[in-house]
Amino acid sequence: MAAASVSSRMCVGSIPCQTSFNASIRASSAPCSSLPIPVCGRKQRVQSLSSAKLLAGKAITFSSARPVASGGGRTSIRAALSSAEAGIATSDVAGLSSKYGIPGSVSIEKGEGGSTKVVLKHESGAEADVYLFGAVVTAWRQPDGKDFLYVRPDAKFDGSKPISGGIPHCFPQFGPGEMQQHGFARNLDWAIVSTSADANPDDPEPMLELLLTDNEYTRKMWPYEFAAVYQVTLKAEALVASLRIINLDTQPFDFTAALHTYFRAAIDKVKVSGLKGLQSLNKDPDPNNPIESKETRDEVTFPGFVDVMYKDAPEELILDSGLGYSIALQSTGWKDAVTWSPYKTMESCYKEFVCVENAQLDPVVVEPGKSWKAELRLQPH
Ligand SMILES: O=P(O)(O)OC[C@H]1O[C@@H](O)[C@H](O)[C@@H](O)[C@@H]1O
């Protein structure tokens, strides 16, 4: 749909503070202009959907804990999402800034390689950078300036390949498999749906909500209509990443996925705890025929090349970075975990990072009109 044909306008401050953009739409059958007077909308930036589509539409529940109602709502959900997508070009930093920027909390900037990034700023001094290309959180800076995430020196930000570092998405395939390694979600521009900084009245936490839907390119690899909605919230001492996959198709689909997090670490000292007793599948030496075993160590270390998948991981893993601090990875919905260190296959940087990934390794089936949700909360431990 051409941007010009879309009735899309600012709807600043018309959303009650406690709800997200989508929850508000769900709660309302009214067009944007007739939604309630701002409660604390000063720090809310949303892209309104076409009012006609909202009035005609069924519930859009991709930010709620409840699955999307099945049945006839799909067409209108799709229409509403198309409207949300057909906004400002991802390269239009000025346009995106005026629509979604929130002074002091959310800024839209030109990042590395000319790619657009969103910087979330918490009043504690913490910051997070999120690139629209791949919806990758590339930095999570602490108030003292330390960045807990890592971007490889060979990372490209110009769209020529996925950004190698931070928190890339693996979707709809963790891999290896029929499509490109780790799927297509990290190769595409995601659209901003909303930003806010007032969901919590006691703590102005900046939040960014991004959207990816199918297109010709994705359907060639994975022939389904879908929406992926990704919310990143920066708290004083935590980064929360919440992913929802909605089936907009008329048939069920299945996928595997992961958040492929690159943590800054000292490879000779880093340890991961919480994996003991889990079934492990070692992709070394043959990723297509992993060797099954059981993890016996309290603390998993990285003395050489490591590429291991763990089934049914607990909701909390602890990463001791070896740099003087530890990070808790708390997750819901992500059933499995992966540890990866390329070791000397990446001579220039292997000493500086480790990947501990929250994953869904067995295909998850989503029925038409239903959705799947998983959340990762990272916080100092
Ligand atoms: O695509 P990237 O970021 O280079 O990561 C590749 C690695 O990603 C890991 O998740 C896989 O377990 C490895 O097998 C793979 O080599």
JSON list of N, CA and C in Angstrom, two decimals, residues 255-302:
[
{"chain": "A", "resi": 255, "resn": "PHE", "atom": "N", "xyz": [7.53, -22.77, 13.25]},
{"chain": "A", "resi": 255, "resn": "PHE", "atom": "CA", "xyz": [8.83, -22.08, 13.13]},
{"chain": "A", "resi": 255, "resn": "PHE", "atom": "C", "xyz": [9.71, -22.46, 14.31]},
{"chain": "A", "resi": 256, "resn": "THR", "atom": "N", "xyz": [10.98, -22.19, 14.17]},
{"chain": "A", "resi": 256, "resn": "THR", "atom": "CA", "xyz": [11.90, -22.21, 15.30]},
{"chain": "A", "resi": 256, "resn": "THR", "atom": "C", "xyz": [12.50, -20.81, 15.40]},
{"chain": "A", "resi": 257, "resn": "ALA", "atom": "N", "xyz": [13.07, -20.48, 16.54]},
{"chain": "A", "resi": 257, "resn": "ALA", "atom": "CA", "xyz": [13.50, -19.08, 16.72]},
{"chain": "A", "resi": 257, "resn": "ALA", "atom": "C", "xyz": [14.53, -18.99, 17.85]},
{"chain": "A", "resi": 258, "resn": "ALA", "atom": "N", "xyz": [15.18, -17.85, 17.92]},
{"chain": "A", "resi": 258, "resn": "ALA", "atom": "CA", "xyz": [16.09, -17.57, 19.04]},
{"chain": "A", "resi": 258, "resn": "ALA", "atom": "C", "xyz": [16.40, -16.08, 19.10]},
{"chain": "A", "resi": 259, "resn": "LEU", "atom": "N", "xyz": [16.79, -15.65, 20.27]},
{"chain": "A", "resi": 259, "resn": "LEU", "atom": "CA", "xyz": [17.46, -14.36, 20.42]},
{"chain": "A", "resi": 259, "resn": "LEU", "atom": "C", "xyz": [18.93, -14.73, 20.61]},
{"chain": "A", "resi": 260, "resn": "HIS", "atom": "N", "xyz": [19.73, -14.35, 19.64]},
{"chain": "A", "resi": 260, "resn": "HIS", "atom": "CA", "xyz": [21.12, -14.84, 19.49]},
{"chain": "A", "resi": 260, "resn": "HIS", "atom": "C", "xyz": [22.05, -13.84, 20.18]},
{"chain": "A", "resi": 261, "resn": "THR", "atom": "N", "xyz": [21.96, -13.76, 21.50]},
{"chain": "A", "resi": 261, "resn": "THR", "atom": "CA", "xyz": [22.62, -12.65, 22.20]},
{"chain": "A", "resi": 261, "resn": "THR", "atom": "C", "xyz": [24.14, -12.80, 22.31]},
{"chain": "A", "resi": 262, "resn": "TYR", "atom": "N", "xyz": [24.81, -11.76, 21.87]},
{"chain": "A", "resi": 262, "resn": "TYR", "atom": "CA", "xyz": [26.26, -11.66, 22.00]},
{"chain": "A", "resi": 262, "resn": "TYR", "atom": "C", "xyz": [26.57, -10.85, 23.27]},
{"chain": "A", "resi": 263, "resn": "PHE", "atom": "N", "xyz": [27.17, -11.51, 24.26]},
{"chain": "A", "resi": 263, "resn": "PHE", "atom": "CA", "xyz": [27.55, -10.80, 25.49]},
{"chain": "A", "resi": 263, "resn": "PHE", "atom": "C", "xyz": [29.05, -10.51, 25.47]},
{"chain": "A", "resi": 264, "resn": "ARG", "atom": "N", "xyz": [29.37, -9.30, 25.90]},
{"chain": "A", "resi": 264, "resn": "ARG", "atom": "CA", "xyz": [30.79, -8.97, 26.09]},
{"chain": "A", "resi": 264, "resn": "ARG", "atom": "C", "xyz": [31.32, -9.87, 27.22]},
{"chain": "A", "resi": 265, "resn": "ALA", "atom": "N", "xyz": [32.46, -10.47, 27.06]},
{"chain": "A", "resi": 265, "resn": "ALA", "atom": "CA", "xyz": [32.96, -11.42, 28.06]},
{"chain": "A", "resi": 265, "resn": "ALA", "atom": "C", "xyz": [34.47, -11.61, 27.89]},
{"chain": "A", "resi": 266, "resn": "ALA", "atom": "N", "xyz": [35.08, -12.19, 28.90]},
{"chain": "A", "resi": 266, "resn": "ALA", "atom": "CA", "xyz": [36.48, -12.62, 28.78]},
{"chain": "A", "resi": 266, "resn": "ALA", "atom": "C", "xyz": [36.42, -14.13, 28.61]},
{"chain": "A", "resi": 267, "resn": "ILE", "atom": "N", "xyz": [36.77, -14.61, 27.43]},
{"chain": "A", "resi": 267, "resn": "ILE", "atom": "CA", "xyz": [36.46, -16.01, 27.08]},
{"chain": "A", "resi": 267, "resn": "ILE", "atom": "C", "xyz": [37.15, -17.01, 28.02]},
{"chain": "A", "resi": 268, "resn": "ASP", "atom": "N", "xyz": [38.29, -16.64, 28.57]},
{"chain": "A", "resi": 268, "resn": "ASP", "atom": "CA", "xyz": [38.97, -17.60, 29.45]},
{"chain": "A", "resi": 268, "resn": "ASP", "atom": "C", "xyz": [38.40, -17.61, 30.86]},
{"chain": "A", "resi": 269, "resn": "LYS", "atom": "N", "xyz": [37.49, -16.68, 31.15]},
{"chain": "A", "resi": 269, "resn": "LYS", "atom": "CA", "xyz": [36.93, -16.63, 32.52]},
{"chain": "A", "resi": 269, "resn": "LYS", "atom": "C", "xyz": [35.41, -16.77, 32.55]},
{"chain": "A", "resi": 270, "resn": "VAL", "atom": "N", "xyz": [34.76, -16.59, 31.43]},
{"chain": "A", "resi": 270, "resn": "VAL", "atom": "CA", "xyz": [33.29, -16.55, 31.40]},
{"chain": "A", "resi": 270, "resn": "VAL", "atom": "C", "xyz": [32.71, -17.92, 31.79]},
{"chain": "A", "resi": 271, "resn": "LYS", "atom": "N", "xyz": [31.58, -17.87, 32.53]},
{"chain": "A", "resi": 271, "resn": "LYS", "atom": "CA", "xyz": [30.92, -19.11, 32.97]},
{"chain": "A", "resi": 271, "resn": "LYS", "atom": "C", "xyz": [29.41, -18.92, 32.87]},
{"chain": "A", "resi": 272, "resn": "VAL", "atom": "N", "xyz": [28.72, -20.00, 32.53]},
{"chain": "A", "resi": 272, "resn": "VAL", "atom": "CA", "xyz": [27.25, -19.96, 32.50]},
{"chain": "A", "resi": 272, "resn": "VAL", "atom": "C", "xyz": [26.74, -21.00, 33.47]},
{"chain": "A", "resi": 273, "resn": "SER", "atom": "N", "xyz": [25.88, -20.61, 34.39]},
{"chain": "A", "resi": 273, "resn": "SER", "atom": "CA", "xyz": [25.29, -21.60, 35.28]},
{"chain": "A", "resi": 273, "resn": "SER", "atom": "C", "xyz": [23.79, -21.69, 35.06]},
{"chain": "A", "resi": 274, "resn": "GLY", "atom": "N", "xyz": [23.24, -22.87, 35.41]},
{"chain": "A", "resi": 274, "resn": "GLY", "atom": "CA", "xyz": [21.82, -23.12, 35.22]},
{"chain": "A", "resi": 274, "resn": "GLY", "atom": "C", "xyz": [21.57, -24.22, 34.20]},
{"chain": "A", "resi": 275, "resn": "LEU", "atom": "N", "xyz": [22.64, -24.71, 33.57]},
{"chain": "A", "resi": 275, "resn": "LEU", "atom": "CA", "xyz": [22.47, -25.68, 32.48]},
{"chain": "A", "resi": 275, "resn": "LEU", "atom": "C", "xyz": [22.65, -27.13, 32.95]},
{"chain": "A", "resi": 276, "resn": "LYS", "atom": "N", "xyz": [23.16, -27.31, 34.17]},
{"chain": "A", "resi": 276, "resn": "LYS", "atom": "CA", "xyz": [23.46, -28.67, 34.66]},
{"chain": "A", "resi": 276, "resn": "LYS", "atom": "C", "xyz": [22.21, -29.56, 34.61]},
{"chain": "A", "resi": 277, "resn": "GLY", "atom": "N", "xyz": [22.41, -30.78, 34.14]},
{"chain": "A", "resi": 277, "resn": "GLY", "atom": "CA", "xyz": [21.31, -31.76, 34.11]},
{"chain": "A", "resi": 277, "resn": "GLY", "atom": "C", "xyz": [20.49, -31.72, 32.83]},
{"chain": "A", "resi": 278, "resn": "LEU", "atom": "N", "xyz": [20.71, -30.69, 32.00]},
{"chain": "A", "resi": 278, "resn": "LEU", "atom": "CA", "xyz": [19.89, -30.58, 30.78]},
{"chain": "A", "resi": 278, "resn": "LEU", "atom": "C", "xyz": [20.40, -31.51, 29.67]},
{"chain": "A", "resi": 279, "resn": "GLN", "atom": "N", "xyz": [19.48, -31.93, 28.83]},
{"chain": "A", "resi": 279, "resn": "GLN", "atom": "CA", "xyz": [19.87, -32.67, 27.63]},
{"chain": "A", "resi": 279, "resn": "GLN", "atom": "C", "xyz": [20.63, -31.69, 26.72]},
{"chain": "A", "resi": 280, "resn": "SER", "atom": "N", "xyz": [21.78, -32.12, 26.24]},
{"chain": "A", "resi": 280, "resn": "SER", "atom": "CA", "xyz": [22.53, -31.22, 25.36]},
{"chain": "A", "resi": 280, "resn": "SER", "atom": "C", "xyz": [22.70, -31.86, 23.98]},
{"chain": "A", "resi": 281, "resn": "LEU", "atom": "N", "xyz": [22.78, -31.01, 23.00]},
{"chain": "A", "resi": 281, "resn": "LEU", "atom": "CA", "xyz": [22.98, -31.46, 21.62]},
{"chain": "A", "resi": 281, "resn": "LEU", "atom": "C", "xyz": [24.16, -30.67, 21.08]},
{"chain": "A", "resi": 282, "resn": "ASN", "atom": "N", "xyz": [25.28, -31.36, 20.93]},
{"chain": "A", "resi": 282, "resn": "ASN", "atom": "CA", "xyz": [26.51, -30.68, 20.54]},
{"chain": "A", "resi": 282, "resn": "ASN", "atom": "C", "xyz": [26.62, -30.64, 19.01]},
{"chain": "A", "resi": 283, "resn": "LYS", "atom": "N", "xyz": [26.64, -29.42, 18.48]},
{"chain": "A", "resi": 283, "resn": "LYS", "atom": "CA", "xyz": [26.70, -29.27, 17.02]},
{"chain": "A", "resi": 283, "resn": "LYS", "atom": "C", "xyz": [28.13, -29.40, 16.48]},
{"chain": "A", "resi": 284, "resn": "ASP", "atom": "N", "xyz": [29.07, -29.58, 17.38]},
{"chain": "A", "resi": 284, "resn": "ASP", "atom": "CA", "xyz": [30.45, -29.76, 16.96]},
{"chain": "A", "resi": 284, "resn": "ASP", "atom": "C", "xyz": [30.77, -31.27, 17.01]},
{"chain": "A", "resi": 285, "resn": "PRO", "atom": "N", "xyz": [31.18, -31.95, 15.97]},
{"chain": "A", "resi": 285, "resn": "PRO", "atom": "CA", "xyz": [31.70, -31.36, 14.73]},
{"chain": "A", "resi": 285, "resn": "PRO", "atom": "C", "xyz": [30.65, -31.20, 13.62]},
{"chain": "A", "resi": 286, "resn": "ASP", "atom": "N", "xyz": [29.46, -31.83, 13.74]},
{"chain": "A", "resi": 286, "resn": "ASP", "atom": "CA", "xyz": [28.54, -31.79, 12.59]},
{"chain": "A", "resi": 286, "resn": "ASP", "atom": "C", "xyz": [27.20, -31.17, 13.00]},
{"chain": "A", "resi": 287, "resn": "PRO", "atom": "N", "xyz": [26.95, -29.93, 12.59]},
{"chain": "A", "resi": 287, "resn": "PRO", "atom": "CA", "xyz": [25.71, -29.25, 12.98]},
{"chain": "A", "resi": 287, "resn": "PRO", "atom": "C", "xyz": [24.45, -30.00, 12.55]},
{"chain": "A", "resi": 288, "resn": "ASN", "atom": "N", "xyz": [24.57, -30.82, 11.49]},
{"chain": "A", "resi": 288, "resn": "ASN", "atom": "CA", "xyz": [23.40, -31.56, 11.01]},
{"chain": "A", "resi": 288, "resn": "ASN", "atom": "C", "xyz": [23.16, -32.86, 11.77]},
{"chain": "A", "resi": 289, "resn": "ASN", "atom": "N", "xyz": [24.15, -33.27, 12.53]},
{"chain": "A", "resi": 289, "resn": "ASN", "atom": "CA", "xyz": [24.01, -34.50, 13.33]},
{"chain": "A", "resi": 289, "resn": "ASN", "atom": "C", "xyz": [24.54, -34.25, 14.73]},
{"chain": "A", "resi": 290, "resn": "PRO", "atom": "N", "xyz": [23.85, -33.43, 15.51]},
{"chain": "A", "resi": 290, "resn": "PRO", "atom": "CA", "xyz": [24.38, -33.09, 16.84]},
{"chain": "A", "resi": 290, "resn": "PRO", "atom": "C", "xyz": [24.48, -34.32, 17.76]},
{"chain": "A", "resi": 291, "resn": "ILE", "atom": "N", "xyz": [25.47, -34.29, 18.60]},
{"chain": "A", "resi": 291, "resn": "ILE", "atom": "CA", "xyz": [25.71, -35.41, 19.51]},
{"chain": "A", "resi": 291, "resn": "ILE", "atom": "C", "xyz": [24.95, -35.16, 20.81]},
{"chain": "A", "resi": 292, "resn": "GLU", "atom": "N", "xyz": [24.10, -36.12, 21.15]},
{"chain": "A", "resi": 292, "resn": "GLU", "atom": "CA", "xyz": [23.26, -35.96, 22.34]},
{"chain": "A", "resi": 292, "resn": "GLU", "atom": "C", "xyz": [24.02, -36.38, 23.59]},
{"chain": "A", "resi": 293, "resn": "SER", "atom": "N", "xyz": [23.82, -35.61, 24.66]},
{"chain": "A", "resi": 293, "resn": "SER", "atom": "CA", "xyz": [24.48, -35.93, 25.92]},
{"chain": "A", "resi": 293, "resn": "SER", "atom": "C", "xyz": [23.70, -35.24, 27.04]},
{"chain": "A", "resi": 294, "resn": "LYS", "atom": "N", "xyz": [24.30, -35.23, 28.24]},
{"chain": "A", "resi": 294, "resn": "LYS", "atom": "CA", "xyz": [23.66, -34.53, 29.36]},
{"chain": "A", "resi": 294, "resn": "LYS", "atom": "C", "xyz": [24.70, -33.61, 29.99]},
{"chain": "A", "resi": 295, "resn": "GLU", "atom": "N", "xyz": [24.33, -32.38, 30.24]},
{"chain": "A", "resi": 295, "resn": "GLU", "atom": "CA", "xyz": [25.29, -31.43, 30.82]},
{"chain": "A", "resi": 295, "resn": "GLU", "atom": "C", "xyz": [25.54, -31.81, 32.29]},
{"chain": "A", "resi": 296, "resn": "THR", "atom": "N", "xyz": [26.79, -31.98, 32.65]},
{"chain": "A", "resi": 296, "resn": "THR", "atom": "CA", "xyz": [27.11, -32.40, 34.02]},
{"chain": "A", "resi": 296, "resn": "THR", "atom": "C", "xyz": [27.76, -31.28, 34.83]},
{"chain": "A", "resi": 297, "resn": "ARG", "atom": "N", "xyz": [28.08, -30.19, 34.16]},
{"chain": "A", "resi": 297, "resn": "ARG", "atom": "CA", "xyz": [28.82, -29.13, 34.87]},
{"chain": "A", "resi": 297, "resn": "ARG", "atom": "C", "xyz": [27.89, -28.11, 35.53]},
{"chain": "A", "resi": 298, "resn": "ASP", "atom": "N", "xyz": [28.29, -27.70, 36.74]},
{"chain": "A", "resi": 298, "resn": "ASP", "atom": "CA", "xyz": [27.56, -26.59, 37.39]},
{"chain": "A", "resi": 298, "resn": "ASP", "atom": "C", "xyz": [27.77, -25.30, 36.61]},
{"chain": "A", "resi": 299, "resn": "GLU", "atom": "N", "xyz": [28.99, -25.14, 36.16]},
{"chain": "A", "resi": 299, "resn": "GLU", "atom": "CA", "xyz": [29.34, -23.91, 35.41]},
{"chain": "A", "resi": 299, "resn": "GLU", "atom": "C", "xyz": [29.96, -24.30, 34.08]},
{"chain": "A", "resi": 300, "resn": "VAL", "atom": "N", "xyz": [29.31, -23.88, 33.02]},
{"chain": "A", "resi": 300, "resn": "VAL", "atom": "CA", "xyz": [29.81, -24.19, 31.68]},
{"chain": "A", "resi": 300, "resn": "VAL", "atom": "C", "xyz": [30.86, -23.14, 31.30]},
{"chain": "A", "resi": 301, "resn": "THR", "atom": "N", "xyz": [32.02, -23.62, 30.88]},
{"chain": "A", "resi": 301, "resn": "THR", "atom": "CA", "xyz": [33.11, -22.72, 30.49]},
{"chain": "A", "resi": 301, "resn": "THR", "atom": "C", "xyz": [33.38, -22.87, 28.99]},
{"chain": "A", "resi": 302, "resn": "PHE", "atom": "N", "xyz": [34.30, -22.07, 28.49]},
{"chain": "A", "resi": 302, "resn": "PHE", "atom": "CA", "xyz": [34.52, -21.99, 27.03]},
{"chain": "A", "resi": 302, "resn": "PHE", "atom": "C", "xyz": [36.02, -22.12, 26.72]}
]
